[in-house]
Coordinates of C-alpha atoms and ligand atoms in Angstrom, one line a residue:
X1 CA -36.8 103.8 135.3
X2 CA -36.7 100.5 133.5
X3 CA -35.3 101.7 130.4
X4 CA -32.2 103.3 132.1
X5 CA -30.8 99.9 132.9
X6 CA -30.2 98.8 129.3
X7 CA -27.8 100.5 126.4
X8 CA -27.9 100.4 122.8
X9 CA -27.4 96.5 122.7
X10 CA -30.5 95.8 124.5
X11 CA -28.0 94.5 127.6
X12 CA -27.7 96.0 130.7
X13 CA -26.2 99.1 130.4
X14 CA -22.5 98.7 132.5
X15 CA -20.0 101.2 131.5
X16 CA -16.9 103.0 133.4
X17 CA -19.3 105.6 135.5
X18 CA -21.8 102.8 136.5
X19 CA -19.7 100.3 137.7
X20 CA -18.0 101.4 141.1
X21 CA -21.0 101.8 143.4
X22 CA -20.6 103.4 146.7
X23 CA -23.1 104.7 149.3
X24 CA -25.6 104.6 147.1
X25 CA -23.8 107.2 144.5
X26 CA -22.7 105.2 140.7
X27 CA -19.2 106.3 140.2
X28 CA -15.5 106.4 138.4
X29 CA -12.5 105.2 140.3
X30 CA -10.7 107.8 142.8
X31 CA -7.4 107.1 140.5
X32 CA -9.6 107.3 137.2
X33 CA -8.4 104.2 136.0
X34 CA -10.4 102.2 133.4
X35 CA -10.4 98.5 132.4
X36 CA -11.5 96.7 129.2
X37 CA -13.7 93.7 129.2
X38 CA -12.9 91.8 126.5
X39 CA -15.3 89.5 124.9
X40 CA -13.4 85.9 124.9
X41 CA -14.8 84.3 121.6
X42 CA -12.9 87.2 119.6
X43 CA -10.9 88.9 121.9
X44 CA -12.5 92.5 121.5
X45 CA -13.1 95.0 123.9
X46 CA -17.1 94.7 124.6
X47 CA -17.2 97.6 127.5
X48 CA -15.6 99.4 129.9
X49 CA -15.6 99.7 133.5
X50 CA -13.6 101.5 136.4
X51 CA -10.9 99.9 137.9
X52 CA -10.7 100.7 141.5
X53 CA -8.1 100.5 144.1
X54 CA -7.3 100.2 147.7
X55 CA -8.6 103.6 148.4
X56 CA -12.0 103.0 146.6
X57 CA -12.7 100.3 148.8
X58 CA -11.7 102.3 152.1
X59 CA -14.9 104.4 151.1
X60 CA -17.0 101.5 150.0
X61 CA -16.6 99.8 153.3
X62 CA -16.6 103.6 155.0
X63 CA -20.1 103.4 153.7
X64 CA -21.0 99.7 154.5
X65 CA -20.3 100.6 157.9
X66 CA -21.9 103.9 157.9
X67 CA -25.2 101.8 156.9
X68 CA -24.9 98.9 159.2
X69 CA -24.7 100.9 162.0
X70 CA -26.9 104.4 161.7
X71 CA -29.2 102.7 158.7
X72 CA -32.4 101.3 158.7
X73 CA -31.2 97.9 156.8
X74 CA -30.4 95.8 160.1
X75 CA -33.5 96.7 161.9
X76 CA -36.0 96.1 159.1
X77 CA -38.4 92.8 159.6
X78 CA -37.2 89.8 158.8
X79 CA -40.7 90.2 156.7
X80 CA -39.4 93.2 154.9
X81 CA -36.1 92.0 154.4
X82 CA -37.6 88.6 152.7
X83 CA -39.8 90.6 150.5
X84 CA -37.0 93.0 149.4
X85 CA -35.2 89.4 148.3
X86 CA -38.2 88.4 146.3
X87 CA -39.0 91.8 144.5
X88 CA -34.9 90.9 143.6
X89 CA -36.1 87.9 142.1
X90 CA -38.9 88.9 140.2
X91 CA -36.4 92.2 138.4
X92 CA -34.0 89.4 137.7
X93 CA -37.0 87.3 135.7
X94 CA -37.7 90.5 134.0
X95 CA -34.5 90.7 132.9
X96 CA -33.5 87.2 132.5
X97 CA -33.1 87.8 128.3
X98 CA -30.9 90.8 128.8
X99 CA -29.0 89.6 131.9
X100 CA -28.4 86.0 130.4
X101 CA -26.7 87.7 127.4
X102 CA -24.6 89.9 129.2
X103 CA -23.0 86.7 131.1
X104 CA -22.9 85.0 127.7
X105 CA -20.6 87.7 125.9
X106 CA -18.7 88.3 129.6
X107 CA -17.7 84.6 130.7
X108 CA -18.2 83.3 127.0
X109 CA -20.6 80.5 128.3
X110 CA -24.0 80.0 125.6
X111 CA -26.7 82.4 125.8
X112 CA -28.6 79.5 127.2
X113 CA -26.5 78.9 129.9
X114 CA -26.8 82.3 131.0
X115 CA -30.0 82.7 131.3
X116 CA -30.2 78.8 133.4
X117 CA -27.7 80.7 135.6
X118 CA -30.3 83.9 136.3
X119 CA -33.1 81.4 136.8
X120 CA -30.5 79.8 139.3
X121 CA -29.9 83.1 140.6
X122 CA -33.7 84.2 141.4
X123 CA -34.3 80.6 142.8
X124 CA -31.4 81.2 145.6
X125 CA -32.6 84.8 146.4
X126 CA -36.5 83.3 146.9
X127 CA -35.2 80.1 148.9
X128 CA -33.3 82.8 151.4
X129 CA -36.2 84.8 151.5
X130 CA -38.5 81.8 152.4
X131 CA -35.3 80.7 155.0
X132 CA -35.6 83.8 157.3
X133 CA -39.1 84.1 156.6
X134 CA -40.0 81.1 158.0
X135 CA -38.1 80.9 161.6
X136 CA -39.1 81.7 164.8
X137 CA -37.5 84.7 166.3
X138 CA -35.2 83.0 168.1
X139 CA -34.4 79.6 169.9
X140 CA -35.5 79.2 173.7
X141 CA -33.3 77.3 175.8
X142 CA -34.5 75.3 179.0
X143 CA -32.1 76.5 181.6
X144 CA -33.7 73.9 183.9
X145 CA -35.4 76.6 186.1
X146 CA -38.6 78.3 186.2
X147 CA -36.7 81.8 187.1
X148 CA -34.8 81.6 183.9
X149 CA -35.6 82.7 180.7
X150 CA -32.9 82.2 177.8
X151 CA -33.3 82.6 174.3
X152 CA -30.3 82.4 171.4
X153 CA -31.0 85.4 168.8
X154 CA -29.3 85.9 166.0
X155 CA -27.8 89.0 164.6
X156 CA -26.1 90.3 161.6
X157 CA -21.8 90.5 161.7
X158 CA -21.7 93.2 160.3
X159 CA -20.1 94.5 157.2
X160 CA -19.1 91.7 154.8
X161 CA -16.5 91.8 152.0
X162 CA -17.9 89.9 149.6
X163 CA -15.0 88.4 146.6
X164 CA -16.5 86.3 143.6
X165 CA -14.4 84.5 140.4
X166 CA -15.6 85.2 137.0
X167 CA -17.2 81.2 136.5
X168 CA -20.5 81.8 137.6
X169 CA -19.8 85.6 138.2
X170 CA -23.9 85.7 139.0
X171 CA -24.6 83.0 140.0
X172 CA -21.4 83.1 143.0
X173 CA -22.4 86.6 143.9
X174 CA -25.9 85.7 144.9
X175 CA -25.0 82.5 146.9
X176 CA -23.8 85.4 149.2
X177 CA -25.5 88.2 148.3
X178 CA -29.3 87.2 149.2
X179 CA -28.1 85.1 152.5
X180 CA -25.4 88.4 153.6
X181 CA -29.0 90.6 153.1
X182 CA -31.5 87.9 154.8
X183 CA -29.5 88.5 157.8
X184 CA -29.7 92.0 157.8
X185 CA -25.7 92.8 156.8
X186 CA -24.6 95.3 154.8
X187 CA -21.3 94.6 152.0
X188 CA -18.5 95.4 149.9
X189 CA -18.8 92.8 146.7
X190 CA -15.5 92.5 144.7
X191 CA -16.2 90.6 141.2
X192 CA -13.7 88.8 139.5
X193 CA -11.8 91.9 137.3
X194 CA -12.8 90.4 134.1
X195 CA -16.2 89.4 134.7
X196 CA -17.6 92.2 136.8
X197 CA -20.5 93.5 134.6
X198 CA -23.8 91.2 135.6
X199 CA -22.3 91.7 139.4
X200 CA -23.2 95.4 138.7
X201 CA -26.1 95.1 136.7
X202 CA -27.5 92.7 140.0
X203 CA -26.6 96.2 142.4
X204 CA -28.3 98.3 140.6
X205 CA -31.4 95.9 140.7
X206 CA -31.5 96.1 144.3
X207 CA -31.3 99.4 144.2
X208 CA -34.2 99.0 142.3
X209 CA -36.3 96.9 144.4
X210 CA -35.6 99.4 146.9
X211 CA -32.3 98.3 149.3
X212 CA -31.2 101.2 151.2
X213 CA -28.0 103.2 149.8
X214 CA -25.0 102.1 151.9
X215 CA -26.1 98.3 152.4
X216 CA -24.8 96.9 149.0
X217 CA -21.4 98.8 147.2
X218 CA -19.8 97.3 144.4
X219 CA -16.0 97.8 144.1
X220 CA -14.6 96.8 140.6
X221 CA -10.9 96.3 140.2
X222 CA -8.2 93.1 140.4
X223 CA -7.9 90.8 143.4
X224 CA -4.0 92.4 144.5
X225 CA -5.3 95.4 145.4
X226 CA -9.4 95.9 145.8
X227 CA -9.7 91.6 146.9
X228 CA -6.5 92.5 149.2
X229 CA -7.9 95.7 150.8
X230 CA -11.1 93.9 151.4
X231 CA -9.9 90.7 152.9
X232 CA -7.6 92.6 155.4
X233 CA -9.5 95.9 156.0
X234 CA -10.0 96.5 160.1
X235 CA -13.4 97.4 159.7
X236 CA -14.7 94.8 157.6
X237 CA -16.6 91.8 160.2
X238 CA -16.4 88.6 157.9
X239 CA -14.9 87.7 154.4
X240 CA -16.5 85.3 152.1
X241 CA -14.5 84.6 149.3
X242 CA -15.1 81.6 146.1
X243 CA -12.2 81.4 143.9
X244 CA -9.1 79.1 143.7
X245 CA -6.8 78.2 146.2
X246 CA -3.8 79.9 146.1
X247 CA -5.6 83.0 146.8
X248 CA -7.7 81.6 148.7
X249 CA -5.2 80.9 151.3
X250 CA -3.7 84.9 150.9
X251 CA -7.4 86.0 152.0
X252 CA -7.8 83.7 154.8
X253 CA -4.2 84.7 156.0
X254 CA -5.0 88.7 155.7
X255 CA -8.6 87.9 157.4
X256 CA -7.0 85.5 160.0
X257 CA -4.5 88.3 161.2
X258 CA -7.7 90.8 161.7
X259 CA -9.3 87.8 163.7
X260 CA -12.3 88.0 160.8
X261 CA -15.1 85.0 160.1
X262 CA -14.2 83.5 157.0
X263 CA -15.8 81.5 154.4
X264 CA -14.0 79.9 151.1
X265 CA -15.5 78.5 148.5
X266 CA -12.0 76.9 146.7
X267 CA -11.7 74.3 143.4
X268 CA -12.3 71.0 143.1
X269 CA -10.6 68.0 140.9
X270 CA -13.9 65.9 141.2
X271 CA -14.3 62.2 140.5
X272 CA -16.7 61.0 138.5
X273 CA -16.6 57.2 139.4
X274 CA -18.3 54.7 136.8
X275 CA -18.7 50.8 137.5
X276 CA -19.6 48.4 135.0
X277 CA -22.9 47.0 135.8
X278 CA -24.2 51.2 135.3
X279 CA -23.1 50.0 131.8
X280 CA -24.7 46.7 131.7
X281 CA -27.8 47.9 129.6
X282 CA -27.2 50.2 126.1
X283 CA -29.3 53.0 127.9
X284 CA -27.4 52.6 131.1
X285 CA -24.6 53.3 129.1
X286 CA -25.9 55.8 126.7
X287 CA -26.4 57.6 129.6
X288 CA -23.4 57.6 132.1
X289 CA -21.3 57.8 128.7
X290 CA -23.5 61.3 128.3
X291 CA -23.2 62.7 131.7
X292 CA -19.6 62.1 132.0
X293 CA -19.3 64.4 129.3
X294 CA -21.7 67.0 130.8
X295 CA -20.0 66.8 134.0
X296 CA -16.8 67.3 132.5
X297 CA -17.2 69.6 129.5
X298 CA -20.1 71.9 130.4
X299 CA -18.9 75.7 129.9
X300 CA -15.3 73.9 128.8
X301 CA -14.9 72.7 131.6
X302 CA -14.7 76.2 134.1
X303 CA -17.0 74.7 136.7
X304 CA -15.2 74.0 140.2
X305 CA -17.4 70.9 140.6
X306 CA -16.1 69.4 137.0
X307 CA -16.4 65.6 137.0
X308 CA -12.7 65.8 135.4
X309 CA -11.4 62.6 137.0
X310 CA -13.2 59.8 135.1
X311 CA -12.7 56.7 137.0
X312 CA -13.9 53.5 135.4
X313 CA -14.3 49.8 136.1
X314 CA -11.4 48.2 134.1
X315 CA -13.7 45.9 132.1
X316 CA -15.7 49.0 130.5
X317 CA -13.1 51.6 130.3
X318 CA -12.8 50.7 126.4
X319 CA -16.0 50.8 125.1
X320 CA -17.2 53.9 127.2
X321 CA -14.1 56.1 126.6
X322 CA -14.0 55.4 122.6
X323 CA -17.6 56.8 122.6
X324 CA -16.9 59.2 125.1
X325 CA -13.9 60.3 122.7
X326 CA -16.1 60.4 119.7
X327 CA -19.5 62.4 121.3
X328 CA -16.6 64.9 122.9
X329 CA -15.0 65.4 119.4
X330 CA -18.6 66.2 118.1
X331 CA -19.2 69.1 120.6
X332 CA -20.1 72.1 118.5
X333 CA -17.9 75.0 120.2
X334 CA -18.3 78.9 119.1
X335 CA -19.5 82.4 120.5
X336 CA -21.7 81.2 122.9
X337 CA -24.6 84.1 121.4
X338 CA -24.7 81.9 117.9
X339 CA -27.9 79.5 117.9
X340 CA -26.7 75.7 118.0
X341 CA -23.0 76.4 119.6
X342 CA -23.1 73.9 122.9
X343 CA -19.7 75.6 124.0
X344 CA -18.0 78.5 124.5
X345 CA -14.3 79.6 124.6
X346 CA -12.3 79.5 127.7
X347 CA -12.8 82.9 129.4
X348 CA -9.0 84.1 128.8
X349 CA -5.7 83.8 126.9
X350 CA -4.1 82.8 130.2
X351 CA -6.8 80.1 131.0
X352 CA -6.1 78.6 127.4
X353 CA -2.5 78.9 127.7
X354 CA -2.9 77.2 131.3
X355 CA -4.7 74.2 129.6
X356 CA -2.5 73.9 127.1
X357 CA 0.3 73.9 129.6
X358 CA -1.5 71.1 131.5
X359 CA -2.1 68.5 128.5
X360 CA 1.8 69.0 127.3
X361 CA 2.6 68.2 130.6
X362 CA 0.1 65.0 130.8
X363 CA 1.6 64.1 127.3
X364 CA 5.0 64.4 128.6
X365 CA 3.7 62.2 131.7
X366 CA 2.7 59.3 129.5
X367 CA -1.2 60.0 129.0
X368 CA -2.8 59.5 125.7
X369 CA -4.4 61.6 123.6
X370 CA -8.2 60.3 122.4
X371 CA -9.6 63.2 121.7
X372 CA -8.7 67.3 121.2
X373 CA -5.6 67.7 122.4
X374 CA -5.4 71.2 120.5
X375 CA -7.1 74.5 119.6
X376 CA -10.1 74.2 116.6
X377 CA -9.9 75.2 113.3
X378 CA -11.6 79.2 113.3
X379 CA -15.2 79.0 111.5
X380 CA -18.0 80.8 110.9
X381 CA -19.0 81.2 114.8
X382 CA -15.4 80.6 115.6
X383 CA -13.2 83.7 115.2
X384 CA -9.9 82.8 114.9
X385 CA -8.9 85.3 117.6
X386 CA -11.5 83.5 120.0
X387 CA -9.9 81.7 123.7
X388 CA -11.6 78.1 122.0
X389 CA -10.0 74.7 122.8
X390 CA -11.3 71.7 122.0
X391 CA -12.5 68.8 124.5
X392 CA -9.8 67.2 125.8
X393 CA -9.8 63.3 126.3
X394 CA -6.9 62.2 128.3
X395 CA -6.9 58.0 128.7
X396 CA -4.1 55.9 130.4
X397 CA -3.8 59.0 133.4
X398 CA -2.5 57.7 137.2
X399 CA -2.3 59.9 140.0
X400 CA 1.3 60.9 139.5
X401 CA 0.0 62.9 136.9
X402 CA -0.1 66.7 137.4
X403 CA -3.4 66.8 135.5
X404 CA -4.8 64.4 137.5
X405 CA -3.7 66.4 141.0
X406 CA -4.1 69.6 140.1
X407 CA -7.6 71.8 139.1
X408 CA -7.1 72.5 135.2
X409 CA -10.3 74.8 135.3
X410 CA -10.7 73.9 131.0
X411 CA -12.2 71.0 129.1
X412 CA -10.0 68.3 130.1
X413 CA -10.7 65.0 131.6
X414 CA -8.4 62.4 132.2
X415 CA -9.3 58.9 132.6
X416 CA -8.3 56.2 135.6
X417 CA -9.7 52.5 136.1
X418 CA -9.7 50.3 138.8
X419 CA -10.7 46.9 139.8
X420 CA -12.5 46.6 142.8
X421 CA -15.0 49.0 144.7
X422 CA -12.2 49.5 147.5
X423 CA -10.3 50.7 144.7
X424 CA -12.5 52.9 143.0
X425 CA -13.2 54.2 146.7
X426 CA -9.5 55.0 147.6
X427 CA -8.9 57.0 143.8
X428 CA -12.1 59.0 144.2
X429 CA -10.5 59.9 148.0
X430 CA -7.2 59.8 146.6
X431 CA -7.4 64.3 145.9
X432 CA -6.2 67.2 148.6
X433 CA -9.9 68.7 147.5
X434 CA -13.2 67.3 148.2
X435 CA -16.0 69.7 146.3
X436 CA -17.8 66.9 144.9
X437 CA -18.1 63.4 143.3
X438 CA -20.2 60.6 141.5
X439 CA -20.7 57.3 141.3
X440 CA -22.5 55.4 138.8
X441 CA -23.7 51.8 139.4
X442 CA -27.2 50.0 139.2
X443 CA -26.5 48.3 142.8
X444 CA -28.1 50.3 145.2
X445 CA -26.3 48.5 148.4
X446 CA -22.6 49.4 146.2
X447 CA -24.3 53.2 145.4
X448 CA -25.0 54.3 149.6
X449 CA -21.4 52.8 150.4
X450 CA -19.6 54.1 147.8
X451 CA -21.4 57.6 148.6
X452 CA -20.7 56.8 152.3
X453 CA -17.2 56.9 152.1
X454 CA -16.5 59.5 149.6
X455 CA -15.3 62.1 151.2
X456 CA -16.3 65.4 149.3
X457 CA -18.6 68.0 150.2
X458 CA -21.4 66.8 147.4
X459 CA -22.3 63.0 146.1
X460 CA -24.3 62.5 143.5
X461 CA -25.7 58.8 142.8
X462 CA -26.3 58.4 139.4
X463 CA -26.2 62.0 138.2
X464 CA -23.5 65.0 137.6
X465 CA -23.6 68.6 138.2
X466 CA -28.0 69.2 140.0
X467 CA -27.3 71.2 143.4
X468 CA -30.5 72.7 145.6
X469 CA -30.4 75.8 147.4
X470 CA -32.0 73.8 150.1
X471 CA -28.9 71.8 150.2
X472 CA -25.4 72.9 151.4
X473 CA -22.5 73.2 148.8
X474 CA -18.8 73.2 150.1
X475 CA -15.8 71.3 150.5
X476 CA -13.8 68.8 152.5
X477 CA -10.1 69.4 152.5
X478 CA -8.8 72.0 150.7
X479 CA -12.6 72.6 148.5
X480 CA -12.9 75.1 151.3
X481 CA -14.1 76.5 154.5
X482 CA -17.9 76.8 155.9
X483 CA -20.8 76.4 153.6
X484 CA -22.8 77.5 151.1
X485 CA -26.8 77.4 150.1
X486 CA -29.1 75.5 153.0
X487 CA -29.2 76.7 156.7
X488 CA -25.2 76.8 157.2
X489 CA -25.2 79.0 154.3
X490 CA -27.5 81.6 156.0
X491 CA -26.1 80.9 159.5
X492 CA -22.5 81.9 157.6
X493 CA -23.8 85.4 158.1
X494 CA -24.8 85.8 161.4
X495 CA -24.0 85.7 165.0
X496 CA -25.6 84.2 167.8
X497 CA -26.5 86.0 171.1
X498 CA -27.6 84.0 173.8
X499 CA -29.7 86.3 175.9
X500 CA -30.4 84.8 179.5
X501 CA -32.5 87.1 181.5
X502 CA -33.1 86.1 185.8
X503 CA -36.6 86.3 186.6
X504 CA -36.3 87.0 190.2
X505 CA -32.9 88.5 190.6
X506 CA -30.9 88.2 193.9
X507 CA -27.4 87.6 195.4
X508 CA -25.0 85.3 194.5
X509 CA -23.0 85.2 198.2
X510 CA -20.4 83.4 196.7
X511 CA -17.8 86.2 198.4
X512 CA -18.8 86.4 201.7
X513 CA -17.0 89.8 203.1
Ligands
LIG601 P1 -9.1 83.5 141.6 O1 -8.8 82.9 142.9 O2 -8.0 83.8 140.7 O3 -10.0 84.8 141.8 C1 -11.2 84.8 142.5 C2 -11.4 86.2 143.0 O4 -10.4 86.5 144.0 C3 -11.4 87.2 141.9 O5 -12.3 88.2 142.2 C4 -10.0 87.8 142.1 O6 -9.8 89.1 141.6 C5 -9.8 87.7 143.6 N1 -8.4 87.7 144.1 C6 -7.3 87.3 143.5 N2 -6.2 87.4 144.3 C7 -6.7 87.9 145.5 C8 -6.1 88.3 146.7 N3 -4.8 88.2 146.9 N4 -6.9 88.8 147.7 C9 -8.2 88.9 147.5 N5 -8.8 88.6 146.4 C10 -8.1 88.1 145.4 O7 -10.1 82.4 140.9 P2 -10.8 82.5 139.5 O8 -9.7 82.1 138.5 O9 -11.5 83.8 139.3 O10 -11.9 81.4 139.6 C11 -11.6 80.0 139.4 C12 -11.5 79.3 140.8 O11 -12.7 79.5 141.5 C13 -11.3 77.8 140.6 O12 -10.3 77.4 141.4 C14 -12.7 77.3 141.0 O13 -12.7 76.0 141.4 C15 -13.1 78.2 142.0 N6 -14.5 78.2 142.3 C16 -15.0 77.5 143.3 C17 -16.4 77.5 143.5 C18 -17.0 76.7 144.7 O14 -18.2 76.8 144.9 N7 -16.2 76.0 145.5 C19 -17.3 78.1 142.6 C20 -16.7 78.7 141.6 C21 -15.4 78.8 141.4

C-alpha cells in the first residue's frame, strides 16, 4: 500500500492518470488533455498531469454532492471525523522527506522549506482536529422561560469548491482542507495549474487514512475554466478561494450571482515598520537588519504576507539599509534541492518577467538601486535556464511608486522613512491591503499603539513572518474576505441552526376568528 504512493524518484508518485480524482476513482481528463509541470530552477518538464476542464468538474462536484448528501461523511462523530484528521497528520510525518521534496522541485522553494511547510501542514490538520473535538455539541440559549428549550447547532454547508495558488500549494490547501472536513463537508479542491502535484499526493493520503470516496475530489486544470466552473457552479454551497486579487474579485462575482458563502484569502503589500531605538544596541540591530530580510526575501519573496515595504526611522535608514543591501547581495540562490542554496527561483517565466517589469518601472519612478536589480550569473546550482532573480533592494521609494502600491509577489523590497510615529503609522495604513505588518521598537508603550492602529489582519511586535493555527490569518481591505486558521476559520465552514423546541405547546390566539 505504502509503496504505491512513491515513483522511481523516491517522491510521491503524481502523474497524468493520478491526478484528477473523482468519486473516489484516480483518473485522466474527459478531453484527454495533459499538462507539463515544469521544474523552475531549469525550466524542464519534471511530470505530467491531466488538465481538466469545465466538464470534469461538473462530475467532481456531481460526486461531492452525491457524498454530502447519501454518504456517511456528514453524519460521522465529530470523534471520528477528528481522528480521520489526525491519522492525516501522522501519513503526512511519514512522508514529510518525500512530500517536502516534491514542493521543493514544484514551487522551487529549498528542500528545507518544504518540509517546514508539511510540518506546518500536519500541525493545522491536528489543531482542527483538537477544535471540533473539543466543543460541546452545541450552544444552549436561555430563552428566558422554563418552557423553552433552544440550542444553536451547527452543520456542514455543504459541498465546497475549494481554489489554492501555487505559493504554499500545501500548506493553502490544508488551511481549508482539514477545517472543510472537521465540519463534516465534502469538496471539489482546484490547485493552482502549475503547482498541483503535493495537492494530489495530500488526496490520496486521505484516501489512505480512510476518507470516504466522494468527500474529497481533486480537479487539476487552469483557473479560466476548472477555478471558473467551480466558483459559479449551482450546486456548489460555499467557495473559498486564496490567490491574488484580480481573480479574486472574478470568483467572488461568479459566487455572488449564485448567492454562495465566500471566503478570499487575497495578497498583501506588508509593512515592515522599523524605529530607531530597535536599533539602538548592535544586537538590536543585527537583528531587525536580519528579519527584514527574512520577511522580505524568504522563498524570493512569493509569500503574500512579505514584509516588502521597509519603513524606517529617518535617522537609521543609512546604516540599516547599507547592511541590509550587503547581507541581501550575499544570499546564496540555486535549485532549491542543492545543500547550502537559501533561495530558490521564482516559480515562472511570467513571475520573473513581472518583477522585472516592476523594478524598471521603480527605476523609471526615481528609486535607487542598492542591491540586485538583475538576474544572477548561471553556476553550478544555477542553471542558466533557471526563473532566478536576485534580491532586490530598492531605497529612496514614496508611495507614488507602483512598486510600492502594488503586490510584486518576487524578492523586492523598497524602502520608505519617516519622522515621527504618526508618520510611520499613516505609511504602514497608507495600502488598499491589510494582510499583515511589523513594527520594531524597544518601547513597549510606542509597540501596543503602533500595533493598535495598524490596520492589517496580523501584527507582529518585534518579529516577521510566525502565524498559529490557534490564531486567525486574513485581511483588512482588499487582503480579503472571512478568516483563516483559529475558530472563524472552522466556523467558515459551517452553518448555524438554531433549534427552539416548546416544552408545553399551545395556542397562540393572536387571530381570534
Ligand atoms: P492567482 O489568483 O493567479 O491564482 C490562484 C488560484 O486561482 C489558482 O488556482 C488559479 O488557477 C485560480 N484562478 C485564476 N483565475 C481564476 C478564475 N477566474 N476563477 C477561479 N479561479 C481562478 O494567484 P497566484 O498567482 O496563484 O498566487 C499568488 C497570489 O496569491 C498573491 O496575490 C498572493 O498574495 C496570494 N496569496 C494569498 C494568501 C493569503 O493567505 N492571503 C496566501 C497565499 C497566496
Amino acid at each position: 500500500m505504502r509503496r504505491s504512493r512513491y515513483g522511481t524518484e523516491g517522491i510521491h508518485d503524481v502523474s497524468v492518470q493520478h491526478s484528477i480524482h473523482v468519486g473516489g476513482e484516480w483518473r485522466h481528463a474527459l478531453s484527454g488533455a495533459t499538462r507539463d509541470i515544469i521544474d523552475p530552477s531549469d525550466a524542464k518538464p519534471f511530470a505530467q498531469v491531466a488538465e481538466g476542464g469545465a466538464e470534469d468538474v461538473d462530475e467532481a462536484v456531481a460526486a461531492a454532492r452525491a457524498a454530502f448528501e447519501d454518504g456517511p461523511w456528514r453524519r460521522t462523530s465529530v470523534a471520528e471525523r477528528a481522528a480521520l484528521l489526525r491519522r492525516t497528520a501522522d501519513l503526512l510525518v511519514c512522508d514529510r522527506e518525500s512530500l517536502g521534496l516534491l514542493e521543493s522541485r514544484d514551487a522551487g522553494k529549498t528542500v528545507e522549506e518544504g518540509r517546514v511547510d508539511v510540518d506546518c501542514v500536519a500541525d493545522a490538520f491536528r489543531y482542527f482536529a483538537d477544535l471540533v473535538r473539543g466543543e460541546a455539541a452545541g450552544r444552549v440559549v436561555d430563552a428566558g422561560s422554563d418552557t423553552v428549550h433552544s440550542v444553536v447547532v451547527y452543520e456542514p454547508v455543504g459541498v465546497c469548491s475549494l481554489i489554492t495558488p501555487w505559493n504554499y500549494p500545501l500548506l493553502q490547501a490544508s488551511w481549508k482542507i482539514a477545517p472543510a472536513l472537521a465540519a463534516g463537508n465534502t469538496f471539489v479542491i482546484k490547485p493552482s495549474e502549475i503547482t498541483p502535484l503535493t495537492t494530489v499526493a495530500l488526496i490520496r493520503l486521505l484516501g489512505e487514512a480512510g476518507l470516504p470516496a466522494g468527500v474529497a475530489n481533486v480537479v487539476t486544470g487552469p483557473g479560466e475554466t476548472v477555478g471558473a466552473r467551480l466558483a459559479e457552479h449551482p450546486d456548489v454551497d460555499l467557495v473559498s478561494f486564496t490567490g491574488g486579487l484580480v481573480s479574486g474579485t472574478k470568483v467572488a462575482r461568479a459566487a455572488a450571482a449564485g448567492v454562495k458563502k465566500v471566503a478570499l484569502e487575497l495578497g498583501g503589500k506588508n509593512p515592515n515598520v522599523v524605529f530607531a531605538d530597535a536599533c539602538a544596541t548592535s544586537e538590536g540591530f543585527d537583528t531587525a537588519v536580519d528579519q527584514a530580510l527574512n520577511a522580505a526575501f524568504i522563498h524570493s519573496g512569493q509569500v503574500c504576507s512579505a514584509g516588502s515595504r521597509l519603513i524606517i526611522e529617518e535617522s537609521v535608514r543609512e546604516r540599516f539599509v547599507a547592511e541590509l543591501a550587503r547581507r541581501a547581495g550575499k544570499i546564496r540562490l540555486g535549485r532549491g534541492t542543492e545543500s547550502g542554496v537559501e533561495c530558490g527561483p521564482l516559480v515562472s517565466e511570467q513571475q520573473r518577467a513581472r518583477t522585472e517589469e516592476y523594478v524598471a518601472s521603480a527605476i523609471g519612478e526615481g528609486a535607487v538601486v542598492r542591491c540586485g536589480g538583475k538576474r544572477p550569473e548561471p553556476s553550478d546550482v544555477r542553471p542558466a535556464t533557471g526563473y532566478f532573480y536576485e534580491p532586490t533592494v530598492l531605497d529612496q521609494c514614496h508611495r507614488g511608486m507602483r512598486v510600492v502600491r502594488e503586490e510584486v509577489f518576487g524578492p523586492v523590497l523598497t524602502v520608505e522613512t519617516f519622522l515621527t510615529e504618526e508618520e510611520a503609522v499613516a505609511l504602514g495604513n497608507d495600502t488598499e491591503y491589510g494582510l499583515a505588518g511589523a513594527v520594531w521598537t524597544s518601547d513597549s508603550g510606542r509597540a501596543r499603539r503602533v500595533a493598535g492602529r495598524l490596520r492589517h489582519g496580523t501584527v507582529w511586535i518585534n518579529d516577521f513572518h510566525p502565524y498559529l493555527p490557534q490564531a486567525e490569518w486574513g485581511g483588512f481591505g482588499k487582503s480579503g474576505v472571512g478568516r483563516e486558521l483559529g475558530p472563524s476559520g472552522l466556523a467558515e465552514y459551517r452553518e448555524p441552526k438554531h433549534v427552539y423546541e416548546n416544552l408545553s405547546a399551545a395556542p397562540v390566539r393572536w387571530f381570534r376568528g
